[in-house]
PDB file of C-alpha atoms and ligand atoms in Angstrom:
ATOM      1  CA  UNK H  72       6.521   8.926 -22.934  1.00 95.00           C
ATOM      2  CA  UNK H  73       8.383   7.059 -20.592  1.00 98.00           C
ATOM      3  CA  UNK H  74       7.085   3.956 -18.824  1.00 98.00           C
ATOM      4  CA  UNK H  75       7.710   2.913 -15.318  1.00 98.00           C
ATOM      5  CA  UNK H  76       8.730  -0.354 -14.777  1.00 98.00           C
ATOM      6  CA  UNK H  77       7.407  -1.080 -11.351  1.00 98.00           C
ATOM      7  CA  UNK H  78       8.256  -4.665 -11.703  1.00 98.00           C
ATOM      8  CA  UNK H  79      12.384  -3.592 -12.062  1.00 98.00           C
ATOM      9  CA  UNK H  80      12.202  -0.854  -9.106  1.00 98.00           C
ATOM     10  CA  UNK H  81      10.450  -3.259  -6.405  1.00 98.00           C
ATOM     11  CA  UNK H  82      12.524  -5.694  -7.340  1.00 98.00           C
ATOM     12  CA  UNK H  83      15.571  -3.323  -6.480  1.00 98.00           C
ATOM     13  CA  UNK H  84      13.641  -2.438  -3.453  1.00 98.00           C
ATOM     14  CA  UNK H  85      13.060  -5.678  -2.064  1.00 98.00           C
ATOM     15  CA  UNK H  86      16.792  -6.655  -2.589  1.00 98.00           C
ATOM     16  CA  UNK H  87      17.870  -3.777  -0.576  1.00 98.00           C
ATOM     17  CA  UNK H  88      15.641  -4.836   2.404  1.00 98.00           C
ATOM     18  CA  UNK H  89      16.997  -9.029   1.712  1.00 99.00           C
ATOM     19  CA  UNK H  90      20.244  -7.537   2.214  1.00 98.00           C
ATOM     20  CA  UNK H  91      19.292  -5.835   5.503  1.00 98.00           C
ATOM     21  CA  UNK H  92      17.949  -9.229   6.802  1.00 98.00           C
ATOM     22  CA  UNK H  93      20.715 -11.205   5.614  1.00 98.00           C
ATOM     23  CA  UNK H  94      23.433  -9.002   7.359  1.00 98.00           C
ATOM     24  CA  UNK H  95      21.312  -9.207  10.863  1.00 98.00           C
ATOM     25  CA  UNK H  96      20.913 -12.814  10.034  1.00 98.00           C
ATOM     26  CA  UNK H  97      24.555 -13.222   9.734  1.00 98.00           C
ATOM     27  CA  UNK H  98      25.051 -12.098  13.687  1.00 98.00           C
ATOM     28  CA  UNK H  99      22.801 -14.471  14.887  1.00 98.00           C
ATOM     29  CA  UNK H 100      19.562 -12.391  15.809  1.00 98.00           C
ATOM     30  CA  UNK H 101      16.576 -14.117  14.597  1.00 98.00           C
ATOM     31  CA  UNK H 102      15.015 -13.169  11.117  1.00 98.00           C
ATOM     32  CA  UNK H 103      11.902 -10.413  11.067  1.00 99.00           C
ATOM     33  CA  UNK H 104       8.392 -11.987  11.062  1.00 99.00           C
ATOM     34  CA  UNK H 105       5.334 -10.824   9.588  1.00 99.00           C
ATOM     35  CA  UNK H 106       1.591 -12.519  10.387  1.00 98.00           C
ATOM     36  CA  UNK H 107      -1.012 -12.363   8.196  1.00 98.00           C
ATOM     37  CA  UNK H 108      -4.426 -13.068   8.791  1.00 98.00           C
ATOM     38  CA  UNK H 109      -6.880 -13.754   6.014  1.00 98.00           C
ATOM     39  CA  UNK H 110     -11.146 -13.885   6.641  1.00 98.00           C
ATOM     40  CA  UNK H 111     -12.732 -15.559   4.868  1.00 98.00           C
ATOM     41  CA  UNK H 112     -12.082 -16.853   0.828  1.00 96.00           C
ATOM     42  CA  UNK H 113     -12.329 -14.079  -1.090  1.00 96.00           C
ATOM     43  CA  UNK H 114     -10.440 -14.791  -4.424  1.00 95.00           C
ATOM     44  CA  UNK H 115      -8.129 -11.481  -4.555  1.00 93.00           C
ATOM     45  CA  UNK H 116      -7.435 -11.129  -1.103  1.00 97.00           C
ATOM     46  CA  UNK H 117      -6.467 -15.197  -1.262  1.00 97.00           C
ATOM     47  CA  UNK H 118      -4.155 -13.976  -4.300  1.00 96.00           C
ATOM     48  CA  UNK H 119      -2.698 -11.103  -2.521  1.00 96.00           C
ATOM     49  CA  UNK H 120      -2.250 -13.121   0.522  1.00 98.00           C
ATOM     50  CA  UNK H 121      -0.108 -15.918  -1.217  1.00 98.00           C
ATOM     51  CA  UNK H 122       1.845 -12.889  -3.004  1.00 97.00           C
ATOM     52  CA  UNK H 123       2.636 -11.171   1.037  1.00 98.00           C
ATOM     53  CA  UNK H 124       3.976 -14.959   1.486  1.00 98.00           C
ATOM     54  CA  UNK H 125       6.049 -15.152  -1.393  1.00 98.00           C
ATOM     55  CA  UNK H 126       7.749 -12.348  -1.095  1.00 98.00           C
ATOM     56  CA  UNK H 127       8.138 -12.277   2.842  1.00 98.00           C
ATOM     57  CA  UNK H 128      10.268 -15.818   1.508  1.00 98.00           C
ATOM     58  CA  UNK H 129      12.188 -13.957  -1.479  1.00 98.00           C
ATOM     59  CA  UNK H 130      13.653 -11.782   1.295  1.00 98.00           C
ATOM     60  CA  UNK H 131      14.024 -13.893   4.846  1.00 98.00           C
ATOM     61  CA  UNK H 132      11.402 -12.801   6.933  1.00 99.00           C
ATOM     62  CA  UNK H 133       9.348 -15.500   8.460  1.00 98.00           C
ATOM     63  CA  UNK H 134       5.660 -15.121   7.368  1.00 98.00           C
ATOM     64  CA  UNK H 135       2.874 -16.970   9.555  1.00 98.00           C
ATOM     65  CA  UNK H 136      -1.033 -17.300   7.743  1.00 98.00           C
ATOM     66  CA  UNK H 137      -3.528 -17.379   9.751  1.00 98.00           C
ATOM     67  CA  UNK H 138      -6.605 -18.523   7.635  1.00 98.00           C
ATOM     68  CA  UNK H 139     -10.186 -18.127   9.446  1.00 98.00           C
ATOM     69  CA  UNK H 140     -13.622 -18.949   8.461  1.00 98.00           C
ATOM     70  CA  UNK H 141     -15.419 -16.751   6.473  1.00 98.00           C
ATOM     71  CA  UNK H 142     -17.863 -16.853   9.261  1.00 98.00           C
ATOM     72  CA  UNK H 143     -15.510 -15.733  12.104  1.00 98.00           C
ATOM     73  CA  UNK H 144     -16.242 -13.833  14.753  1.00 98.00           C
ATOM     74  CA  UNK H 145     -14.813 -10.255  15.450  1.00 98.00           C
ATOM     75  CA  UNK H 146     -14.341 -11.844  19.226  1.00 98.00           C
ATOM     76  CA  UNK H 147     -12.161 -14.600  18.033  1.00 98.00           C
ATOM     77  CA  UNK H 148     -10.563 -12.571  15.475  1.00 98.00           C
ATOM     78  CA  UNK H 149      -9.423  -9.571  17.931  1.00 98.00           C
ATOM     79  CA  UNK H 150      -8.567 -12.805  20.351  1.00 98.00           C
ATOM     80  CA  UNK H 151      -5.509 -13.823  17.775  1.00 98.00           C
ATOM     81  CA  UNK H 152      -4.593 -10.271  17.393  1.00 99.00           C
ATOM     82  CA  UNK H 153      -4.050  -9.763  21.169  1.00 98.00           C
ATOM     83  CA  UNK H 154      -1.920 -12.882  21.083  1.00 98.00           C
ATOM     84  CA  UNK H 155       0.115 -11.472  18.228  1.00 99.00           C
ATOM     85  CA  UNK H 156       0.566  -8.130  19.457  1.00 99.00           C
ATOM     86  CA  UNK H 157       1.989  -9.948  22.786  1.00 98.00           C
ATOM     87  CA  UNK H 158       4.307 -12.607  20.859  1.00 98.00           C
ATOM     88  CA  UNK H 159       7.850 -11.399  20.751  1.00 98.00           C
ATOM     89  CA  UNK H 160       8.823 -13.380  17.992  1.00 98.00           C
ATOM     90  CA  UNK H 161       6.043 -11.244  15.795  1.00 99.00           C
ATOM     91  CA  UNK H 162       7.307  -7.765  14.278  1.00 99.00           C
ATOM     92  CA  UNK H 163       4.139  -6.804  11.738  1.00 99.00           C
ATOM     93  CA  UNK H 164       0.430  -7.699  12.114  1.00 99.00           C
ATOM     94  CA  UNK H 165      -2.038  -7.633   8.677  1.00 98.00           C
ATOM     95  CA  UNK H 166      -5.501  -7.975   8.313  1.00 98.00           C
ATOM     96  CA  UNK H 167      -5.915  -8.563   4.676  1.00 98.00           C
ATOM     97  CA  UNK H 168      -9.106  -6.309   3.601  1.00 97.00           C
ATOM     98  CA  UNK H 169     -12.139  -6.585   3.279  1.00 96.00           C
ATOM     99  CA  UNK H 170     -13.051  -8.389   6.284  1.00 98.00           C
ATOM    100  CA  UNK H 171     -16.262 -10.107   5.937  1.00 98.00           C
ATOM    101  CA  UNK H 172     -19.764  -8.293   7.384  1.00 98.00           C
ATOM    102  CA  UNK H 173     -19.378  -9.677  10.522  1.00 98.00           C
ATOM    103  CA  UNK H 174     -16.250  -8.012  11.404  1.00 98.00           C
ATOM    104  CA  UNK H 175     -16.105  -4.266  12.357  1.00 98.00           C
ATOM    105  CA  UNK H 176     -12.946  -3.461  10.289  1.00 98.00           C
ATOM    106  CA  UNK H 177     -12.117  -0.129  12.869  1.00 98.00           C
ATOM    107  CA  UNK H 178     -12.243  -2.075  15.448  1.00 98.00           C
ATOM    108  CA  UNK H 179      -9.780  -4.794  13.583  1.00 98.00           C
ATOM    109  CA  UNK H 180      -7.269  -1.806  12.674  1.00 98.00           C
ATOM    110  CA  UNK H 181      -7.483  -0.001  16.074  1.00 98.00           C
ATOM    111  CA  UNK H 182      -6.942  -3.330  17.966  1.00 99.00           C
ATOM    112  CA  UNK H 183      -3.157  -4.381  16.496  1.00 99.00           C
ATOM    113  CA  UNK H 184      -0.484  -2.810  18.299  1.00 98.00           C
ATOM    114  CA  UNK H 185       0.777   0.648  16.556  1.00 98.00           C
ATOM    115  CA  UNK H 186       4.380  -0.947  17.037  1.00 98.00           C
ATOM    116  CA  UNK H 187       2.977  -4.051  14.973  1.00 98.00           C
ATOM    117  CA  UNK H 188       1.251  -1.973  12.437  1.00 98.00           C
ATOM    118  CA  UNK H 189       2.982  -2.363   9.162  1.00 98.00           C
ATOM    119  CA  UNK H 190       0.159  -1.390   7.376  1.00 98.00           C
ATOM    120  CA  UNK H 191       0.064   2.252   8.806  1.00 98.00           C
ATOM    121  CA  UNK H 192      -3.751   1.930   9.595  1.00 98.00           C
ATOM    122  CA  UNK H 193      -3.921   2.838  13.285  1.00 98.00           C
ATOM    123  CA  UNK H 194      -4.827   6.232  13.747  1.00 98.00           C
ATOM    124  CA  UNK H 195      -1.387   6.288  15.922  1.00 98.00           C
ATOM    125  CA  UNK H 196       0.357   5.800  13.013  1.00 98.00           C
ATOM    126  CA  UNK H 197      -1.854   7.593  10.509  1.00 98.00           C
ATOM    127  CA  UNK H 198      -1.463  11.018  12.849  1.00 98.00           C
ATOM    128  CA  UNK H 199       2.465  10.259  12.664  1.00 98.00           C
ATOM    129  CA  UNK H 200       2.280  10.503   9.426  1.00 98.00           C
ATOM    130  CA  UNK H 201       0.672  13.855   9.243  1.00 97.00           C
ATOM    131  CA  UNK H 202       2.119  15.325  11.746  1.00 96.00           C
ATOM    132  CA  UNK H 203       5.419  14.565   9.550  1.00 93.00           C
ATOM    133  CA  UNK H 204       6.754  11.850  12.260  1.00 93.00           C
ATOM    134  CA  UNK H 205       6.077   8.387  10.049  1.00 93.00           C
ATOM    135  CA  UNK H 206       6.985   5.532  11.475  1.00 93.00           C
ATOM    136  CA  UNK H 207       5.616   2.819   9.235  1.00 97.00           C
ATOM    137  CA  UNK H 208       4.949   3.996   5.862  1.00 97.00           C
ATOM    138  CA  UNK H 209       1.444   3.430   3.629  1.00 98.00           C
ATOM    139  CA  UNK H 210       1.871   0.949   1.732  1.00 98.00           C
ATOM    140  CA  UNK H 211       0.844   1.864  -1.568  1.00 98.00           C
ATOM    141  CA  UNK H 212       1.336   5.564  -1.566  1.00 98.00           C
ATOM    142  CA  UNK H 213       5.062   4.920  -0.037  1.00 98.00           C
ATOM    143  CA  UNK H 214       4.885   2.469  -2.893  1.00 98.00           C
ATOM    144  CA  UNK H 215       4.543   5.385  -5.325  1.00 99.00           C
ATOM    145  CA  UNK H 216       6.551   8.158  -4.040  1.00 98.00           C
ATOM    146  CA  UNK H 217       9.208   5.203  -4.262  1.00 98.00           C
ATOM    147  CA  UNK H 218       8.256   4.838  -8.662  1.00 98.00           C
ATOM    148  CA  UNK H 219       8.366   8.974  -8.401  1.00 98.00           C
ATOM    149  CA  UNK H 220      11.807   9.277  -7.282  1.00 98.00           C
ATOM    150  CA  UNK H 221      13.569   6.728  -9.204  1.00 98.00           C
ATOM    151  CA  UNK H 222      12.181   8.163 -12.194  1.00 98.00           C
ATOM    152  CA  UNK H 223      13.648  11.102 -11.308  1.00 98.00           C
ATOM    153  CA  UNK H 224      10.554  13.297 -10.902  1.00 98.00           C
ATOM    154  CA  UNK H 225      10.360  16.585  -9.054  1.00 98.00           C
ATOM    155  CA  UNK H 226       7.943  17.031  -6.446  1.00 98.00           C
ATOM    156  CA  UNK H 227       8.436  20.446  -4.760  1.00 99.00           C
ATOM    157  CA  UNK H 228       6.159  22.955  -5.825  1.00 98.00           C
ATOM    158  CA  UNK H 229       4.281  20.679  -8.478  1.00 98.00           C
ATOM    159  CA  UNK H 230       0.445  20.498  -8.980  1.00 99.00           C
ATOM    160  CA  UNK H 231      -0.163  16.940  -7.189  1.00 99.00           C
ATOM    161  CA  UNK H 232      -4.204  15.826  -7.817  1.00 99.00           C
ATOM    162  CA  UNK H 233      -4.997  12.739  -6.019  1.00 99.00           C
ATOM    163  CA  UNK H 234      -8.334  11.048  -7.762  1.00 98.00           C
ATOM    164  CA  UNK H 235      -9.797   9.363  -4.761  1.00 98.00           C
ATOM    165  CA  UNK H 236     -10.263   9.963  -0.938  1.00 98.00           C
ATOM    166  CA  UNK H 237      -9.803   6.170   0.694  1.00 98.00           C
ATOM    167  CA  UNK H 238      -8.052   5.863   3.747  1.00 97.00           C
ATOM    168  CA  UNK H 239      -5.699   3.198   2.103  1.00 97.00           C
ATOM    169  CA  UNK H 240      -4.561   5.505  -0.759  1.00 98.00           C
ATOM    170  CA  UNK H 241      -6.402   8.722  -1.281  1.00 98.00           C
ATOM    171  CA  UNK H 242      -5.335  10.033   2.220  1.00 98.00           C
ATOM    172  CA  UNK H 243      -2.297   9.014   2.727  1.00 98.00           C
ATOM    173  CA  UNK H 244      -1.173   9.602  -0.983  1.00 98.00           C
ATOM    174  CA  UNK H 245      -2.251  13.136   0.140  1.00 98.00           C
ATOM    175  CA  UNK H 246       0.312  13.239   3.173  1.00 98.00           C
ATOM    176  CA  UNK H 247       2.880  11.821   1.498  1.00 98.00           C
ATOM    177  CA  UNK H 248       3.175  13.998  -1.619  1.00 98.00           C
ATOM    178  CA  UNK H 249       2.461  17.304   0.619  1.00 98.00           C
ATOM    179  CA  UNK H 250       5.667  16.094   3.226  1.00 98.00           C
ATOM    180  CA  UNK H 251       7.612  16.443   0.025  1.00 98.00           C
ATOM    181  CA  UNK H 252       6.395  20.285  -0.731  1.00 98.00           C
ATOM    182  CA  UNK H 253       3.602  18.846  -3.657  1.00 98.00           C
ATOM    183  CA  UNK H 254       0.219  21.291  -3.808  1.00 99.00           C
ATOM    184  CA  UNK H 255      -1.973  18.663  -3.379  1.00 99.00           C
ATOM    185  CA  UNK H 256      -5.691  18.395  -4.537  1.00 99.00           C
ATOM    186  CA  UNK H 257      -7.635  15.503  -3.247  1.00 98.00           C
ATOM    187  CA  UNK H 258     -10.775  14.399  -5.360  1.00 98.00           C
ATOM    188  CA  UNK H 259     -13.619  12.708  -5.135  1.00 98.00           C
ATOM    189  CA  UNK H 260     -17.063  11.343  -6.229  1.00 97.00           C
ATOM    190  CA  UNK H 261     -18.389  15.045  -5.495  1.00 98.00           C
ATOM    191  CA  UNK H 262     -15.644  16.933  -7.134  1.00 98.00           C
ATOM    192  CA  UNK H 263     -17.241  19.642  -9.206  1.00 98.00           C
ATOM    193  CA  UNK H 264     -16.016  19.665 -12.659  1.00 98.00           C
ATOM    194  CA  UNK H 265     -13.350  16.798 -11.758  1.00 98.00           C
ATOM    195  CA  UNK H 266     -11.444  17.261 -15.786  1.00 98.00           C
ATOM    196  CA  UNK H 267     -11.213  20.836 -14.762  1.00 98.00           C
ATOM    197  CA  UNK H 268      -8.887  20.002 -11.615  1.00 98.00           C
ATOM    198  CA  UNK H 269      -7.210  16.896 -12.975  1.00 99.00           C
ATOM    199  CA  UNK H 270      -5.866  19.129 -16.584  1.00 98.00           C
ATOM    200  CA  UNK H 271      -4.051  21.184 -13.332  1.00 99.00           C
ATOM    201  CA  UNK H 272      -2.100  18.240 -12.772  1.00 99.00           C
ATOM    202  CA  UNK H 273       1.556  17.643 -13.599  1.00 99.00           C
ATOM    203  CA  UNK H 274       1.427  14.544 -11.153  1.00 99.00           C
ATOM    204  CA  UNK H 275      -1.613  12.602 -11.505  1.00 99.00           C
ATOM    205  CA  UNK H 276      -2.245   9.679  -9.351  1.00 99.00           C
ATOM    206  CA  UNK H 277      -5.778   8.109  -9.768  1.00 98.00           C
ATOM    207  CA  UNK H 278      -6.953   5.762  -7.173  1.00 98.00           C
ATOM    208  CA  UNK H 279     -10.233   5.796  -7.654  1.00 97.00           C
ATOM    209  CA  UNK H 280     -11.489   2.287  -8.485  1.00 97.00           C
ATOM    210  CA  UNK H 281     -13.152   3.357 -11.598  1.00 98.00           C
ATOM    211  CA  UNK H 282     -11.843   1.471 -14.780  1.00 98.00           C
ATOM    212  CA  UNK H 283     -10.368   3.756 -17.732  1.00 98.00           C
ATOM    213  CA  UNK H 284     -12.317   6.805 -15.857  1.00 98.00           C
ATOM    214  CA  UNK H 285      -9.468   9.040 -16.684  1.00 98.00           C
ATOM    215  CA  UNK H 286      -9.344  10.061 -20.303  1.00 98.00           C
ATOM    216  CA  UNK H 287      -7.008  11.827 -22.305  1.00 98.00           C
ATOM    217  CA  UNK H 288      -8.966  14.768 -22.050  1.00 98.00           C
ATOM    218  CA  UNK H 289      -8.817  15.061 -18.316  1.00 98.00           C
ATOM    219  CA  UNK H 290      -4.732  15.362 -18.657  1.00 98.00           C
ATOM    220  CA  UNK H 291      -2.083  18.074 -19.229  1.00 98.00           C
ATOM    221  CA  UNK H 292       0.180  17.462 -21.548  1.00 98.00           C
ATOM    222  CA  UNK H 293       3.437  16.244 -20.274  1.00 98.00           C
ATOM    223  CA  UNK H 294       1.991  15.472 -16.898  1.00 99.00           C
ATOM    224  CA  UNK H 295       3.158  12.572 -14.639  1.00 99.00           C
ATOM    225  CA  UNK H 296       0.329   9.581 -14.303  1.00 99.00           C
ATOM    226  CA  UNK H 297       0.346   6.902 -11.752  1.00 99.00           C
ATOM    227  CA  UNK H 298      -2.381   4.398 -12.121  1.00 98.00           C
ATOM    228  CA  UNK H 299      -3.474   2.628  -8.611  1.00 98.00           C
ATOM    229  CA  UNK H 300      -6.073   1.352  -9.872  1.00 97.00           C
ATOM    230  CA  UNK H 301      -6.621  -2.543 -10.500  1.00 95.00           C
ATOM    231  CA  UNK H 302     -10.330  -3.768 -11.956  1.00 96.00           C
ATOM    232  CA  UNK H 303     -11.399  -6.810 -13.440  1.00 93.00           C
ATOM    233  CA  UNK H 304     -12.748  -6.478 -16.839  1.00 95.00           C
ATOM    234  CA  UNK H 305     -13.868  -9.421 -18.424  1.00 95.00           C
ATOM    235  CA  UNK H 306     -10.283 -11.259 -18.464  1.00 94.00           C
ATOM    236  CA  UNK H 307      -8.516  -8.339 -18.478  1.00 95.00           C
ATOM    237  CA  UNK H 308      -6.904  -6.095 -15.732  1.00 95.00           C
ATOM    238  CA  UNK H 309      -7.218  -2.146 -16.297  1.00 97.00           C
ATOM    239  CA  UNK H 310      -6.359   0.516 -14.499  1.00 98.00           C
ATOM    240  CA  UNK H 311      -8.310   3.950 -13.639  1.00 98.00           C
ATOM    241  CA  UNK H 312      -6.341   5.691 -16.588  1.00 98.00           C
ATOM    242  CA  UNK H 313      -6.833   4.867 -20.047  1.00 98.00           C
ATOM    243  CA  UNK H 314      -4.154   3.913 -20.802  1.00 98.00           C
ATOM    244  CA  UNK H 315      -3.675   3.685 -24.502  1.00 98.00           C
ATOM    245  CA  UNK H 316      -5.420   7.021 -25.246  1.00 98.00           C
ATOM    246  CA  UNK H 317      -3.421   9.173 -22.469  1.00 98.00           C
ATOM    247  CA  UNK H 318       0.501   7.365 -22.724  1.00 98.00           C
ATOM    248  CA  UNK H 319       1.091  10.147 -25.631  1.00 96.00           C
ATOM    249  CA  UNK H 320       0.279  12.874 -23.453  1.00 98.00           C
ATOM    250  CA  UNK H 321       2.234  11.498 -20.254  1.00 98.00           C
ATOM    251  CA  UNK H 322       6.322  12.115 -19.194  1.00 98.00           C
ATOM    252  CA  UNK H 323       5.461   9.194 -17.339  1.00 98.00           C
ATOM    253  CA  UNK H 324       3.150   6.952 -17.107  1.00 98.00           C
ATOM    254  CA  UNK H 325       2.816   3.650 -15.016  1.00 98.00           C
ATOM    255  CA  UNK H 326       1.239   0.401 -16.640  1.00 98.00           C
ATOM    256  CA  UNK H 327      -1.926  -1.987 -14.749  1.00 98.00           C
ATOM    257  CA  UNK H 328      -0.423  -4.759 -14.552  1.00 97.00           C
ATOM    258  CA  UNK H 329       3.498  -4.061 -13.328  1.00 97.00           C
ATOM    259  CA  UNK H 330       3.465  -0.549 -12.446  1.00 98.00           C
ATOM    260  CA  UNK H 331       2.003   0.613  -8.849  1.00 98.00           C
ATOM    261  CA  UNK H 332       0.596  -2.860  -7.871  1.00 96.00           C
ATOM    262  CA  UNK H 333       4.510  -4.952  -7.073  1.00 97.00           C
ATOM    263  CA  UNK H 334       5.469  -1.786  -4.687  1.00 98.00           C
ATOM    264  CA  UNK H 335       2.725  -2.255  -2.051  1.00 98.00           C
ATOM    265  CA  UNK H 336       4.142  -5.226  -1.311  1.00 98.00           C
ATOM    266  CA  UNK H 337       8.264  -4.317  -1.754  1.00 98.00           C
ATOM    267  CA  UNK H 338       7.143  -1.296   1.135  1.00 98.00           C
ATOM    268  CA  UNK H 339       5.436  -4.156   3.691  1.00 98.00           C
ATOM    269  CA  UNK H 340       8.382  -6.000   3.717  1.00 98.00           C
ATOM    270  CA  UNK H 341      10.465  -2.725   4.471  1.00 98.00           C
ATOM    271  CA  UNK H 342       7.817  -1.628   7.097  1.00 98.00           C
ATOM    272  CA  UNK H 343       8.131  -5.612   8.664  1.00 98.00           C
ATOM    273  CA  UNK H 344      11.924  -4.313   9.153  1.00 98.00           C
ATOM    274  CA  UNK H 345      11.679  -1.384  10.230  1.00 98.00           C
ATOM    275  CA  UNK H 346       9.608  -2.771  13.040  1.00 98.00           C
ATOM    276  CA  UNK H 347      11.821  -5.437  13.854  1.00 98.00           C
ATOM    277  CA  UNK H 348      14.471  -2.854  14.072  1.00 98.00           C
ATOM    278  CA  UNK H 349      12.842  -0.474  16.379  1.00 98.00           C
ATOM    279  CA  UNK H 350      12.208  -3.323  18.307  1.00 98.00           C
ATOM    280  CA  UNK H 351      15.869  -4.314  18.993  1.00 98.00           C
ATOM    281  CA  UNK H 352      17.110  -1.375  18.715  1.00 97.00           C
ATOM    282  CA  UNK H 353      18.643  -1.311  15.861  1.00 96.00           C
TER     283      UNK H 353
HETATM  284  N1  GUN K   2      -6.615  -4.538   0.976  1.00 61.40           N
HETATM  285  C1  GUN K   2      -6.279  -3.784  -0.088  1.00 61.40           C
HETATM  286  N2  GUN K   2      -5.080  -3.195   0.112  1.00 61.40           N
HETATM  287  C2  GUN K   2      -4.654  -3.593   1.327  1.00 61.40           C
HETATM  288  C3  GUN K   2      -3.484  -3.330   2.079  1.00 61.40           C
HETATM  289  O1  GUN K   2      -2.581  -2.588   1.696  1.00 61.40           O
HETATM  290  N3  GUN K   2      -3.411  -3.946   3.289  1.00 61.40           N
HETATM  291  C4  GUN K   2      -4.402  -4.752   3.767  1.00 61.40           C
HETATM  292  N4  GUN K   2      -4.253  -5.279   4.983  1.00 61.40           N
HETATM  293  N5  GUN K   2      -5.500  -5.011   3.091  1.00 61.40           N
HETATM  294  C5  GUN K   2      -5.617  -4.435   1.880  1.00 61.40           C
END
């Protein structure tokens, strides 16, 4: 079994997109900026919020937080995104998710600018990626086809399952692994006989929110698993695989904390550049 260190590759990945900055910093442009806005005071999103900051400082771009009211309204809230999507100076726009009731999320995504979208959530930009024209990547599944290759693991041709259908992960995920000549399988709640498609699998990537809902008996041996999934139990984090009773059976495996979780963020700040290059030019 061989683990993968998702800490040690974003790191590697973020460095390559710091040194990006710091040679267009060097000829005088102005540094990429990403704004994010935040709804409300929902203790995760407030964590992954402070982490988009952090890094957006570990490699130059300028980050702006806007923090609303949990009671917002959608009015006000599509107000700042117009402003954003007409500021110059601005490169990416994120809504941090969930947005409170109040707030029609599809109306949130469809509202910033498909040239600000570093998510990848506007349908624009969702239909470039299948259609096999990406400009912006998703975030987490560009996150693991990133822990894929620098491991070294073969795609083309391979039995890809997907456990879970979201339009964050599931989807996308989907796209992504079939660009790269995967056979993909997406699953869901309604899968029949689900252990019967996942023991198909030599890559396995379970993003289905469940904790530990993938046992060892739902895996092939020798099959590739990538663990999206991040629940709370008690004081513990845990992933959708179980861990300890499938890590014998997996090539690879990644681990909840410090395996899928650090690339989301290492791809947003590549996505933040990328749109600040297309928007120069560059
Ligand atoms: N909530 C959970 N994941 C994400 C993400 O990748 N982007 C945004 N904006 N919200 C999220």
């Amino acid at each position: 079994m061989n683990l993968i260190d998702g800490k040690a590759i974003s790191a590697k990945c973020k460095n390559e997109t710091a040194e990006e900055i710091k040679a267009i910093v060097a000829k005088g442009m102005r540094a990429p900026c990403l704004a994010v806005i935040l709804v409300g005071e929902d203790p995760a999103s407030q964590v992954y919020v402070r982490n988009k900051k952090r890094a957006c400082e570990s490699v130059g771009i300028t980050s702006l937080e806007y923090l609303l009211d949990e009671n917002e309204t959608e009015e006000k809230l599509l107000e700042l995104i117009d402003f954003l999507n007409k500021d110059d100076n601005v490169d990416g726009i994120l809504v941090q998710m969930p947005v409170p009731k109040q707030i029609d999320p599809d109306r949130v995504i469809e509202a910033i600018s498909p040239d600000k979208d570093v998510d990848a959530f506007h349908a624009y930009n969702v239909g470039k990626l299948f259609t096999g024209a990406p400009r912006f990547q998703p975030c987490t599944p560009a996150g693991v086809m990133r822990l894929l290759s620098e491991s070294g693991v073969e795609i083309s041709g391979k039995n890809c399952v997907v456990v879970g259908r979201s339009n964050i992960v599931g989807k996308p995920m989907g796209a992504l692994l079939l660009a790269e000549n995967g056979t993909v399988t997406i699953c869901h709640s309604r899968t029949n006989n689900l252990p019967e498609v996942t023991r198909t699998a030599d890559i396995l990537v379970a993003a289905c929110g469940r904790p530990n809902m993938i046992t060892a008996d739902m895996v092939k041996d020798g099959a590739v698993l990538i663990d999206v999934g991040i629940n709370r139990v008690g004081d513990k984090l845990v992933g959708d695989i179980d861990f300890e009773a499938c890590k014998e059976k997996a090539s690879f495996i990644t681990p909840v904390p410090g395996g899928v979780g650090p690339m989301t963020i290492a791809i947003l700040m590549q996505n933040t550049l990328t749109s600040y290059k297309m928007r120069f030019g560059l």
